[in-house]
Amino acid sequence: MVVEAHRHCAICGKPIPMSESFCSDQCQEQFQLKQKQVVKQRKILYALIAIFVIVWLAFMFLR
């Protein structure tokens, strides 16, 4: 049994041709939504870290 060269959809895992990244437009949209969520979460994390550092520095230098 020979299996043709293929890859799997990043969202649902269905086999797809090597030239494709997703099996459908719906999977591509889901991937893009997840990417936007990751970017948003990363920005929030960086903002919280920056706020923590600023507050910490304020307490250190204003004593």
PDB file of C-alpha atoms in Angstrom:
ATOM      1  CA  MET A   1       0.000   0.000   0.000  1.00  0.00           C
ATOM      2  CA  VAL A   2       1.529   3.264  -1.163  1.00  0.00           C
ATOM      3  CA  VAL A   3       0.349   6.565   0.289  1.00  0.00           C
ATOM      4  CA  GLU A   4       0.695   9.674  -1.834  1.00  0.00           C
ATOM      5  CA  ALA A   5       2.696  12.566  -0.423  1.00  0.00           C
ATOM      6  CA  HIS A   6       0.325  14.756   1.546  1.00  0.00           C
ATOM      7  CA  ARG A   7       0.043  16.970   4.574  1.00  0.00           C
ATOM      8  CA  HIS A   8      -2.728  17.477   7.096  1.00  0.00           C
ATOM      9  CA  CYS A   9      -5.016  20.446   7.668  1.00  0.00           C
ATOM     10  CA  ALA A  10      -3.726  22.513  10.599  1.00  0.00           C
ATOM     11  CA  ILE A  11      -7.234  22.726  12.100  1.00  0.00           C
ATOM     12  CA  CYS A  12      -9.108  19.470  11.498  1.00  0.00           C
ATOM     13  CA  GLY A  13      -6.289  17.124  10.483  1.00  0.00           C
ATOM     14  CA  LYS A  14      -7.796  15.933   7.200  1.00  0.00           C
ATOM     15  CA  PRO A  15      -5.271  14.841   4.544  1.00  0.00           C
ATOM     16  CA  ILE A  16      -4.749  17.545   1.899  1.00  0.00           C
ATOM     17  CA  PRO A  17      -2.406  18.021  -1.077  1.00  0.00           C
ATOM     18  CA  MET A  18       1.115  19.284  -0.357  1.00  0.00           C
ATOM     19  CA  SER A  19       0.340  22.583  -2.079  1.00  0.00           C
ATOM     20  CA  GLU A  20      -2.565  23.393   0.286  1.00  0.00           C
ATOM     21  CA  SER A  21      -2.449  24.578   3.896  1.00  0.00           C
ATOM     22  CA  PHE A  22      -6.113  24.070   4.848  1.00  0.00           C
ATOM     23  CA  CYS A  23      -8.858  21.765   3.644  1.00  0.00           C
ATOM     24  CA  SER A  24     -11.531  24.481   3.451  1.00  0.00           C
ATOM     25  CA  ASP A  25     -12.175  28.188   3.803  1.00  0.00           C
ATOM     26  CA  GLN A  26     -13.846  27.478   7.151  1.00  0.00           C
ATOM     27  CA  CYS A  27     -10.649  25.916   8.543  1.00  0.00           C
ATOM     28  CA  GLN A  28      -8.598  28.839   7.224  1.00  0.00           C
ATOM     29  CA  GLU A  29     -10.960  31.321   8.926  1.00  0.00           C
ATOM     30  CA  GLN A  30     -10.743  29.387  12.209  1.00  0.00           C
ATOM     31  CA  PHE A  31      -6.954  29.455  11.984  1.00  0.00           C
ATOM     32  CA  GLN A  32      -6.938  33.202  11.375  1.00  0.00           C
ATOM     33  CA  LEU A  33      -9.261  33.775  14.346  1.00  0.00           C
ATOM     34  CA  LYS A  34      -6.975  31.717  16.592  1.00  0.00           C
ATOM     35  CA  GLN A  35      -3.960  33.689  15.385  1.00  0.00           C
ATOM     36  CA  LYS A  36      -5.720  36.985  16.187  1.00  0.00           C
ATOM     37  CA  GLN A  37      -6.550  35.686  19.674  1.00  0.00           C
ATOM     38  CA  VAL A  38      -2.926  34.692  20.258  1.00  0.00           C
ATOM     39  CA  VAL A  39      -1.701  38.139  19.191  1.00  0.00           C
ATOM     40  CA  LYS A  40      -4.279  39.837  21.437  1.00  0.00           C
ATOM     41  CA  GLN A  41      -3.339  37.670  24.420  1.00  0.00           C
ATOM     42  CA  ARG A  42       0.355  38.353  23.845  1.00  0.00           C
ATOM     43  CA  LYS A  43      -0.245  42.115  23.763  1.00  0.00           C
ATOM     44  CA  ILE A  44      -2.238  41.925  27.000  1.00  0.00           C
ATOM     45  CA  LEU A  45       0.534  39.909  28.648  1.00  0.00           C
ATOM     46  CA  TYR A  46       3.205  42.414  27.568  1.00  0.00           C
ATOM     47  CA  ALA A  47       1.054  45.298  28.817  1.00  0.00           C
ATOM     48  CA  LEU A  48       0.596  43.635  32.209  1.00  0.00           C
ATOM     49  CA  ILE A  49       4.324  42.986  32.503  1.00  0.00           C
ATOM     50  CA  ALA A  50       5.068  46.614  31.580  1.00  0.00           C
ATOM     51  CA  ILE A  51       2.564  47.875  34.171  1.00  0.00           C
ATOM     52  CA  PHE A  52       4.081  45.610  36.821  1.00  0.00           C
ATOM     53  CA  VAL A  53       7.601  46.853  36.047  1.00  0.00           C
ATOM     54  CA  ILE A  54       6.499  50.507  36.107  1.00  0.00           C
ATOM     55  CA  VAL A  55       4.714  50.065  39.445  1.00  0.00           C
ATOM     56  CA  TRP A  56       7.695  48.186  40.869  1.00  0.00           C
ATOM     57  CA  LEU A  57      10.117  50.893  39.730  1.00  0.00           C
ATOM     58  CA  ALA A  58       7.861  53.604  41.156  1.00  0.00           C
ATOM     59  CA  PHE A  59       7.860  51.922  44.557  1.00  0.00           C
ATOM     60  CA  MET A  60      11.625  51.407  44.435  1.00  0.00           C
ATOM     61  CA  PHE A  61      12.516  55.014  43.572  1.00  0.00           C
ATOM     62  CA  LEU A  62       9.791  56.889  45.455  1.00  0.00           C
ATOM     63  CA  ARG A  63      10.634  55.494  48.898  1.00  0.00           C
TER      64      ARG A  63
END
